[in-house]
Short mmCIF file of N, CA and C in Angstrom, two decimals:
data_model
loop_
_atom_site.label_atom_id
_atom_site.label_comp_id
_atom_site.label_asym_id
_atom_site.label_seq_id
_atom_site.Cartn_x
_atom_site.Cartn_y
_atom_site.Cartn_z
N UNK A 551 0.84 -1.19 0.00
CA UNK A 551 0.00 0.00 0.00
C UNK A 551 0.88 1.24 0.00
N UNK A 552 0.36 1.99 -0.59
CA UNK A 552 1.32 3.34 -0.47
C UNK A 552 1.21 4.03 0.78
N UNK A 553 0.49 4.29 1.72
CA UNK A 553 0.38 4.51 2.92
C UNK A 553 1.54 3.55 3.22
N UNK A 554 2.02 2.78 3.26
CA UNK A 554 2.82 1.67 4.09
C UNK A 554 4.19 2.22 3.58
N UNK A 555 4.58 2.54 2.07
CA UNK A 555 5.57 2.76 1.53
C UNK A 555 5.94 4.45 2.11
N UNK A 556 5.06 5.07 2.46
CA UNK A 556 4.92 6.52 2.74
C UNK A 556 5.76 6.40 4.24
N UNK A 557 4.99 5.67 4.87
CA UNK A 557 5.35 5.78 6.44
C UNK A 557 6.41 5.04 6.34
N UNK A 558 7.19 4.41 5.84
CA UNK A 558 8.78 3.41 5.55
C UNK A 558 9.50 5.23 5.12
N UNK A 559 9.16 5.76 4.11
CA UNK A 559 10.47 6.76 3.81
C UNK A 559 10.07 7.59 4.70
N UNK A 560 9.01 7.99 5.45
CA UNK A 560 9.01 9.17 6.37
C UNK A 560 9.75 8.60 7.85
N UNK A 561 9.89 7.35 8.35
CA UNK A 561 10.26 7.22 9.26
C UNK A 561 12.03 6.74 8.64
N UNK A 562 12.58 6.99 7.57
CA UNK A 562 13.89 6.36 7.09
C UNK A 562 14.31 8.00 6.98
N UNK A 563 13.76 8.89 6.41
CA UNK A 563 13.99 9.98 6.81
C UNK A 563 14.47 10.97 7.72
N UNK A 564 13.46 10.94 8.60
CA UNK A 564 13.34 11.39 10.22
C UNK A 564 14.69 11.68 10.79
N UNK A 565 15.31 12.45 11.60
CA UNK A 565 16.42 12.42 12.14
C UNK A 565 16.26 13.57 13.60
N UNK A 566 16.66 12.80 14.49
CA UNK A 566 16.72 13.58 15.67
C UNK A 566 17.38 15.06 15.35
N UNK A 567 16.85 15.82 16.29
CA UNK A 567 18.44 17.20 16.45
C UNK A 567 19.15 16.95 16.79
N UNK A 568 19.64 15.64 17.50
CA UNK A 568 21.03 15.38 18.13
C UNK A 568 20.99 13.93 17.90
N UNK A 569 22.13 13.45 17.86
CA UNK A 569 21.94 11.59 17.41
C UNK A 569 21.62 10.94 19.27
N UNK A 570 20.58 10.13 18.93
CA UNK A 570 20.45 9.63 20.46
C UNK A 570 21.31 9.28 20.91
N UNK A 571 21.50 8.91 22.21
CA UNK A 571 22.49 8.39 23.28
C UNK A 571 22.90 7.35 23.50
N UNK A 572 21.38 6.78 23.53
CA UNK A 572 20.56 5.25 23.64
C UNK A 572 19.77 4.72 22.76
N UNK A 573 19.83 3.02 22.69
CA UNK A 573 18.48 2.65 22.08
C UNK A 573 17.40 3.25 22.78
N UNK A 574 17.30 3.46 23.60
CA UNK A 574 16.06 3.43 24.35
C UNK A 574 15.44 5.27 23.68
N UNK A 575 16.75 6.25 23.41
CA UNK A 575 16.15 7.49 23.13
C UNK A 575 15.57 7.52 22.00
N UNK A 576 16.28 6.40 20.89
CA UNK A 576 15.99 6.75 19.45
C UNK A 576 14.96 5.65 19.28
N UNK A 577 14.78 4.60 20.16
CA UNK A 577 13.30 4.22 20.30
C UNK A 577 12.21 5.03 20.46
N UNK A 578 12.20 5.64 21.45
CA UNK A 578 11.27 6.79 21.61
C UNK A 578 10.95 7.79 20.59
N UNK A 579 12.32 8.36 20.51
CA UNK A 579 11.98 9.52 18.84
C UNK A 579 11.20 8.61 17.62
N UNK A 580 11.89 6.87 17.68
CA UNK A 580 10.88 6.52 16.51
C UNK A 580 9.37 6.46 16.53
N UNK A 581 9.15 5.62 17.77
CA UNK A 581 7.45 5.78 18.58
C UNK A 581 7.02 7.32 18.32
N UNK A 582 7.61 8.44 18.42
CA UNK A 582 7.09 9.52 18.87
C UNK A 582 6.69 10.20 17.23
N UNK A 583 7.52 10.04 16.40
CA UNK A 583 7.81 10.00 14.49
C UNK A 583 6.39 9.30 14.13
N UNK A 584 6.43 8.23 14.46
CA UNK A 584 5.64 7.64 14.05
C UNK A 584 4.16 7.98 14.13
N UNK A 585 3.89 8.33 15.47
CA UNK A 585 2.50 8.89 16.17
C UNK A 585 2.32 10.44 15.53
N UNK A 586 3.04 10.66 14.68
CA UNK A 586 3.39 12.33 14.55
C UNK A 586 2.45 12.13 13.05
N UNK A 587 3.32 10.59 12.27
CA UNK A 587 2.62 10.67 10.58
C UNK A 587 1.84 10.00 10.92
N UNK A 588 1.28 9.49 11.93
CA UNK A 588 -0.29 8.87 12.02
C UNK A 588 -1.35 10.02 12.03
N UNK A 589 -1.35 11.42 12.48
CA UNK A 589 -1.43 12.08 12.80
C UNK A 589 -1.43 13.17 11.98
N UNK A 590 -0.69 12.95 10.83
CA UNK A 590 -1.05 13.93 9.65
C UNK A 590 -1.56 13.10 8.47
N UNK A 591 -1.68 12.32 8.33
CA UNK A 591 -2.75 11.19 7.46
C UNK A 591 -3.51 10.31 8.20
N UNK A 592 -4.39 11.96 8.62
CA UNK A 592 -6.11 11.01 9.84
C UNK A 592 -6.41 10.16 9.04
N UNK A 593 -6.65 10.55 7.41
CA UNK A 593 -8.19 10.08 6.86
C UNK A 593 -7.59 8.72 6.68
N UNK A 594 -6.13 8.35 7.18
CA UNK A 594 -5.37 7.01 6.97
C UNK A 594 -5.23 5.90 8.19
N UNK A 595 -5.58 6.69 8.47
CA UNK A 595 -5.14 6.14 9.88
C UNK A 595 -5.74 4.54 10.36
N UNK A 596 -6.68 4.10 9.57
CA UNK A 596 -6.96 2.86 9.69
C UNK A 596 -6.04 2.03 8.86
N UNK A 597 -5.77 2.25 8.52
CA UNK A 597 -4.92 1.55 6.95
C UNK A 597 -4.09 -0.05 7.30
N UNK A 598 -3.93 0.26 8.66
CA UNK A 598 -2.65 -0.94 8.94
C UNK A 598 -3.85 -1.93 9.38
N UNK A 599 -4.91 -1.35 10.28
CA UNK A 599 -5.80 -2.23 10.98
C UNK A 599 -6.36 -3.14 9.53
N UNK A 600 -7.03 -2.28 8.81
CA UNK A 600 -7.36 -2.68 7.90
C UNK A 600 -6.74 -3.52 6.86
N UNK A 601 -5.64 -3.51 6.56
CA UNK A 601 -4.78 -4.70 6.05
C UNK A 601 -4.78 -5.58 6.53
N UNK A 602 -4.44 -5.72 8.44
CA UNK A 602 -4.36 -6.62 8.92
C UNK A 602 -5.25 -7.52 9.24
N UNK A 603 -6.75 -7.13 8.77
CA UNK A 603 -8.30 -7.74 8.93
C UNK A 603 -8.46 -8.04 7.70
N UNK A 604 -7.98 -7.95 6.28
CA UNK A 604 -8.29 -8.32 5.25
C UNK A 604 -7.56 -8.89 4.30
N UNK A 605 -6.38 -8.66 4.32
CA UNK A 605 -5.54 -9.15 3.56
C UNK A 605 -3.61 -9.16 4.52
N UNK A 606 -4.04 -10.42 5.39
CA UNK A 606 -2.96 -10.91 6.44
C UNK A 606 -1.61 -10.66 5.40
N UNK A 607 -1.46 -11.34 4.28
CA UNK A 607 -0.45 -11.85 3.68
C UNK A 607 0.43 -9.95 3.49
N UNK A 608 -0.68 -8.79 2.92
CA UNK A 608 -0.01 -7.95 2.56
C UNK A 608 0.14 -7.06 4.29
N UNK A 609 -0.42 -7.56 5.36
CA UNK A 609 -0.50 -6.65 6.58
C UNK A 609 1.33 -7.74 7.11
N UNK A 610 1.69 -8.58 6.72
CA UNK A 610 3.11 -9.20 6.78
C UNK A 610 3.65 -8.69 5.89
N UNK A 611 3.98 -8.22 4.52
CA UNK A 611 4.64 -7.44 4.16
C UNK A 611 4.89 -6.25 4.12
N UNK A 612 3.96 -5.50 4.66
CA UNK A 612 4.17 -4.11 5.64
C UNK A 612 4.87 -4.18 6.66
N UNK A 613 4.58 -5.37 7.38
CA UNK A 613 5.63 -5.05 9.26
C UNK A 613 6.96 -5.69 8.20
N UNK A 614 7.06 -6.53 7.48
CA UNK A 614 8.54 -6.97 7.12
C UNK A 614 9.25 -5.17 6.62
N UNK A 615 8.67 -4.76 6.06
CA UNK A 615 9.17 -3.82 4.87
C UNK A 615 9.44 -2.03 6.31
N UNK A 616 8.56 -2.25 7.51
CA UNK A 616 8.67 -1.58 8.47
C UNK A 616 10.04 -1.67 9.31
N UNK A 617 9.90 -3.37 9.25
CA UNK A 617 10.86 -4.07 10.01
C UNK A 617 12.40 -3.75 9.62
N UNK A 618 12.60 -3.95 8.50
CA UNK A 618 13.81 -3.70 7.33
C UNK A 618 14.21 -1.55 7.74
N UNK A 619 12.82 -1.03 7.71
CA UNK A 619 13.38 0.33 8.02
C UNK A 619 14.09 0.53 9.48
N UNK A 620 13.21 -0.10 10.51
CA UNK A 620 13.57 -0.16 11.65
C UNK A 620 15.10 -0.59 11.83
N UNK A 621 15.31 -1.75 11.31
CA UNK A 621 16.70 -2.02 11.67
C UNK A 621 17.89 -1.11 11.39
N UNK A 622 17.34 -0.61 9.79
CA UNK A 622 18.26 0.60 9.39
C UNK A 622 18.56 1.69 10.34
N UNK A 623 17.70 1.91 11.15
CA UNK A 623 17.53 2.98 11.96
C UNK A 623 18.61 2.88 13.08
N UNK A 624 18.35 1.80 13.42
CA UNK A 624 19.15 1.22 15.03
C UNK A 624 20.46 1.11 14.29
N UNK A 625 20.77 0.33 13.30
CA UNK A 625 22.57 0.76 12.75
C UNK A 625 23.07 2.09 12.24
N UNK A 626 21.89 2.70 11.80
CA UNK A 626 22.64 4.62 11.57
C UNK A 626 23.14 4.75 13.05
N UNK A 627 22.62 4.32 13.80
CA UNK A 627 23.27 5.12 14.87
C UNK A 627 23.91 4.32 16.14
N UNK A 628 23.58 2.73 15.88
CA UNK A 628 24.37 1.88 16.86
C UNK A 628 25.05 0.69 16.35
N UNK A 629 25.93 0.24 16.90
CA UNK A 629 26.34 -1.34 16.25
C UNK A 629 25.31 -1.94 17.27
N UNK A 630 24.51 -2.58 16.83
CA UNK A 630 24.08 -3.94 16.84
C UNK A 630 24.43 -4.71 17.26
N UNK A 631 24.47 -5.90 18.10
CA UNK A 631 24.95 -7.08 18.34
C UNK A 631 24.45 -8.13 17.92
N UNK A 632 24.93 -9.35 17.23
CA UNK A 632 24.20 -10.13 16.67
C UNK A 632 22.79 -11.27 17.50
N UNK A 633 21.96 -10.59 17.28
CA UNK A 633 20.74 -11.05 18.10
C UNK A 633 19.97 -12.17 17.31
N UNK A 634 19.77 -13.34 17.39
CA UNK A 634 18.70 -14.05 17.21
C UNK A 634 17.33 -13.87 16.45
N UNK A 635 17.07 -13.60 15.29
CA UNK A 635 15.85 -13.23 14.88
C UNK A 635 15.36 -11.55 15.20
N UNK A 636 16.74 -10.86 14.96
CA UNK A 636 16.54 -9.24 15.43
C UNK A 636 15.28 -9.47 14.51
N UNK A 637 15.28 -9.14 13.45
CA UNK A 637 13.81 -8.98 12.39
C UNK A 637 12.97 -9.15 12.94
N UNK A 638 12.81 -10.38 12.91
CA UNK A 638 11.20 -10.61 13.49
C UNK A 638 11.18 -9.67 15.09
N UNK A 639 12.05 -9.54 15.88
CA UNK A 639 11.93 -8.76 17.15
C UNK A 639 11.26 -7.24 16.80
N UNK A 640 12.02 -6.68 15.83
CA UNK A 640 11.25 -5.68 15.15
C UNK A 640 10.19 -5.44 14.78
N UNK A 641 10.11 -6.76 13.89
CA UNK A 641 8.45 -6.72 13.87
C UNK A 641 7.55 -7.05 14.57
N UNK A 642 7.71 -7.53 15.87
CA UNK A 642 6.90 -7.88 16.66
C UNK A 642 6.15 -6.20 17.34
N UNK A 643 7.59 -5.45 17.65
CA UNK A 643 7.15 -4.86 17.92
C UNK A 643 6.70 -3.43 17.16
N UNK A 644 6.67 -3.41 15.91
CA UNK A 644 6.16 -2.64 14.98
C UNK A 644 4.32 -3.12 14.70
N UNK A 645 4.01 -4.41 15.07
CA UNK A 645 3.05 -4.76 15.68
C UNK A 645 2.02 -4.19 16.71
N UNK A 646 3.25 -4.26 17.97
CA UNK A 646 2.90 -3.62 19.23
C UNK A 646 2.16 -2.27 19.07
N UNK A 647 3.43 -1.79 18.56
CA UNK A 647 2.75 -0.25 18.60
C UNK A 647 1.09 -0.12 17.37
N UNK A 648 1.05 -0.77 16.13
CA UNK A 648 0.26 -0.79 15.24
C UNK A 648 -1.13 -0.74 16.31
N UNK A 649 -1.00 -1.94 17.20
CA UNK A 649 -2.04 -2.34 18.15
C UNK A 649 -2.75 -1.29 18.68
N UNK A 650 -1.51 -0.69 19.54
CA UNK A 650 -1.25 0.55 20.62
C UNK A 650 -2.34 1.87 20.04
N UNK A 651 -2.00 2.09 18.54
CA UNK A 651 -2.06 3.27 18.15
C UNK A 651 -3.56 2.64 17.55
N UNK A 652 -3.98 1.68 16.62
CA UNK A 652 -4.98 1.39 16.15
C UNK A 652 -6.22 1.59 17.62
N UNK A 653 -5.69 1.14 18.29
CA UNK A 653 -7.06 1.15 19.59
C UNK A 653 -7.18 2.51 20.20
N UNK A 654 -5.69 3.28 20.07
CA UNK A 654 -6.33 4.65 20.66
C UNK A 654 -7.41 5.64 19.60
N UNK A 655 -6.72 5.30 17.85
CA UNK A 655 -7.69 5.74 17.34
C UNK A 655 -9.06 5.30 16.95
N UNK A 656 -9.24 3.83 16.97
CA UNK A 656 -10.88 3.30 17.06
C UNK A 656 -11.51 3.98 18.27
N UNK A 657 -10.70 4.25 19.57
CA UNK A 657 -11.45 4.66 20.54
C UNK A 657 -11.53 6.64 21.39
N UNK A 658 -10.54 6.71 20.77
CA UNK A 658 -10.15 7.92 21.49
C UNK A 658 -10.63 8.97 20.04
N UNK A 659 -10.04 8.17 18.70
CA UNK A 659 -10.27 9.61 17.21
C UNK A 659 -9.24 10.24 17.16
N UNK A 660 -8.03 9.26 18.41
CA UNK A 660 -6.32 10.00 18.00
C UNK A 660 -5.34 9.44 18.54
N UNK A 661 -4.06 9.59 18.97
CA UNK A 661 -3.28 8.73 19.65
C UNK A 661 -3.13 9.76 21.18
N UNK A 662 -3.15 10.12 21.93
CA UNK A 662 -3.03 10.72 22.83
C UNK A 662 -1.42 10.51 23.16
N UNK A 663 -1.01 11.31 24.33
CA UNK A 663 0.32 11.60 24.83
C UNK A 663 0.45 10.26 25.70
N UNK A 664 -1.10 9.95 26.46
CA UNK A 664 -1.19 8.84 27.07
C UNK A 664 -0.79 7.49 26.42
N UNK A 665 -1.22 7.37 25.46
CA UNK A 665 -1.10 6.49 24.81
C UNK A 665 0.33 6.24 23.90
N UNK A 666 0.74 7.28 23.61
CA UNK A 666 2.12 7.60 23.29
C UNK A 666 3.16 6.96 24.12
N UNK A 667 3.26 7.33 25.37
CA UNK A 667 4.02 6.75 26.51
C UNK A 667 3.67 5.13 26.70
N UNK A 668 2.63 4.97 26.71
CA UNK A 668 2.15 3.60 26.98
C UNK A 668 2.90 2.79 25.75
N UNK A 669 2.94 2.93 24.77
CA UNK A 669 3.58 2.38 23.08
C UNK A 669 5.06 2.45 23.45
N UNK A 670 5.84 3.86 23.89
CA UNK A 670 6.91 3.81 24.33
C UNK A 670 7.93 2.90 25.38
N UNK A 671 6.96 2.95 26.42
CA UNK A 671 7.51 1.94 27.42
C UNK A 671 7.31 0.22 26.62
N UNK A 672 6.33 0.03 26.09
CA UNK A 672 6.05 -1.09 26.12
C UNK A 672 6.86 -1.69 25.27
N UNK A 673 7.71 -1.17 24.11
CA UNK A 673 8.58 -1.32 22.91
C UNK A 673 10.34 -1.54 23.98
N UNK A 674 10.03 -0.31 24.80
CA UNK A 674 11.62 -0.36 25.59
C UNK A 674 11.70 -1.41 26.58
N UNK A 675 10.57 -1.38 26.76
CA UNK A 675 10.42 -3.12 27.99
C UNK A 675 10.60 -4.03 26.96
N UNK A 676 10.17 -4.49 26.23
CA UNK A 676 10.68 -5.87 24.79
C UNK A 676 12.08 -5.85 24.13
N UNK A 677 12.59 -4.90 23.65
CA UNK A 677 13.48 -4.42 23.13
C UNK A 677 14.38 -4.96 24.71
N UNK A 678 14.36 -4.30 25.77
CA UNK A 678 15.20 -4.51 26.93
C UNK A 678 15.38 -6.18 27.48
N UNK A 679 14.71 -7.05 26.77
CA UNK A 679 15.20 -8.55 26.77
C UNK A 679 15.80 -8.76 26.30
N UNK A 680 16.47 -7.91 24.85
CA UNK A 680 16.94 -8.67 24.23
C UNK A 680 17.92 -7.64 23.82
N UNK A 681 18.09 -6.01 24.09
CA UNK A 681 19.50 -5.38 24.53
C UNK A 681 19.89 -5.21 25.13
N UNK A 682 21.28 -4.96 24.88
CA UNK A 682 21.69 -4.43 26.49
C UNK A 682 21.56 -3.06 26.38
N UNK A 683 21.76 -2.84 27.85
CA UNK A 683 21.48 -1.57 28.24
C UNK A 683 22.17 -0.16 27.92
N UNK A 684 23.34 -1.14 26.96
CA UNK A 684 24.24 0.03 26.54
C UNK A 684 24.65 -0.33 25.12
N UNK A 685 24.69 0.11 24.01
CA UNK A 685 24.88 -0.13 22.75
C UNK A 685 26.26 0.91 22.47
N UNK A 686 27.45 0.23 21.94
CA UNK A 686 28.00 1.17 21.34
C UNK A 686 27.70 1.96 20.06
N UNK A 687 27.94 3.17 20.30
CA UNK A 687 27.82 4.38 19.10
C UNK A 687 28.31 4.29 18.09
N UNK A 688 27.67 4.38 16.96
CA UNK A 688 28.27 4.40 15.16
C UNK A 688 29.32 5.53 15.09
N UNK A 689 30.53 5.23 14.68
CA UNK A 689 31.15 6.68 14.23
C UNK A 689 30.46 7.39 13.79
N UNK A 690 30.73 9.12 13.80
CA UNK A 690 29.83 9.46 12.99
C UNK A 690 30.16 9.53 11.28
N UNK A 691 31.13 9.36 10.90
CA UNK A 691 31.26 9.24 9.79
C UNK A 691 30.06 8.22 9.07
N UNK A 692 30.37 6.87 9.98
CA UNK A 692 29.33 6.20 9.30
C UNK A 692 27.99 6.40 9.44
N UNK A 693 27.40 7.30 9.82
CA UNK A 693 26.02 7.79 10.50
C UNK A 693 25.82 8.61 8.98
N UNK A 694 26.04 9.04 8.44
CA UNK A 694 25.50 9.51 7.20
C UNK A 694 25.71 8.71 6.13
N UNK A 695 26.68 7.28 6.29
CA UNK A 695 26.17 6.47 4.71
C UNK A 695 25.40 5.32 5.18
N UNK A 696 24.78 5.26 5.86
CA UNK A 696 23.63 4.43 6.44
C UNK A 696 22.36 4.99 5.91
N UNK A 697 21.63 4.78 5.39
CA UNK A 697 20.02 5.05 4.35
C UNK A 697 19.26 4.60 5.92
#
């Protein structure tokens, strides 16, 4: 869907004012990115739910194709350690939040700040099984040939 391809280059895009510290900050800036273009394509805003109730096969090639941005994200700015099924960890929780944000807007008509935080923690609590608490930093040289 182009909504899906939209929200992949707007969140591959995106760049803090300062390169985060932590996974845990540039987790947040992504959660927070994300809730931002949910948020300027209301009339879209069902789009993921809706894939995922009608056509499973293409609502899995959205979290893969999410998943693939996500990881990019975490190596612009950290080495990585070789984790076990990082991907799918990604997409689990590119999931999470889909959930998070789909129920605040079936119920609320938006994502709230509340609900924002709630998506946030819940990504840094999952993510925190399976990083550590300290990631070393990308040179920055290599922080700009990372897409």
């Amino acid at each position: 869907a182009d909504w899906v391809q939209n929200f992949v280059k707007h969140l591959a895009a995106v760049r803090p004012d300062t390169p985060p510290k932590t996974w845990m900050e540039l987790t947040d800036f992504i959660i927070h990115s994300g809730a931002e273009y949910w948020a300027q394509t209301q009339n879209t805003l069902r789009v993921m739910p809706r894939i995922r109730s009608n056509a499973p096969a293409s609502y899995k090639a959205a979290v893969h194709e999410l998943s693939d941005c996500l990881a990019h994200l975490y190596e612009r700015y950290f080495d990585i350690p070789d984790i076990p099924e990082w991907h799918s960890k990604l997409g689990f929780a590119t999931q999470l939040v889909d959930f998070a944000y789909s129920d605040a807007v079936r119920r609320d008509g938006k994502i709230s700040d509340e609900k924002l935080k709630q998506a946030q923690v819940l990504c840094k609590t999952y993510f925190g099984f399976f990083l550590p608490a300290s990631l070393k930093p990308r040179a920055a040289r290599r922080i700009s040939s990372i897409a």
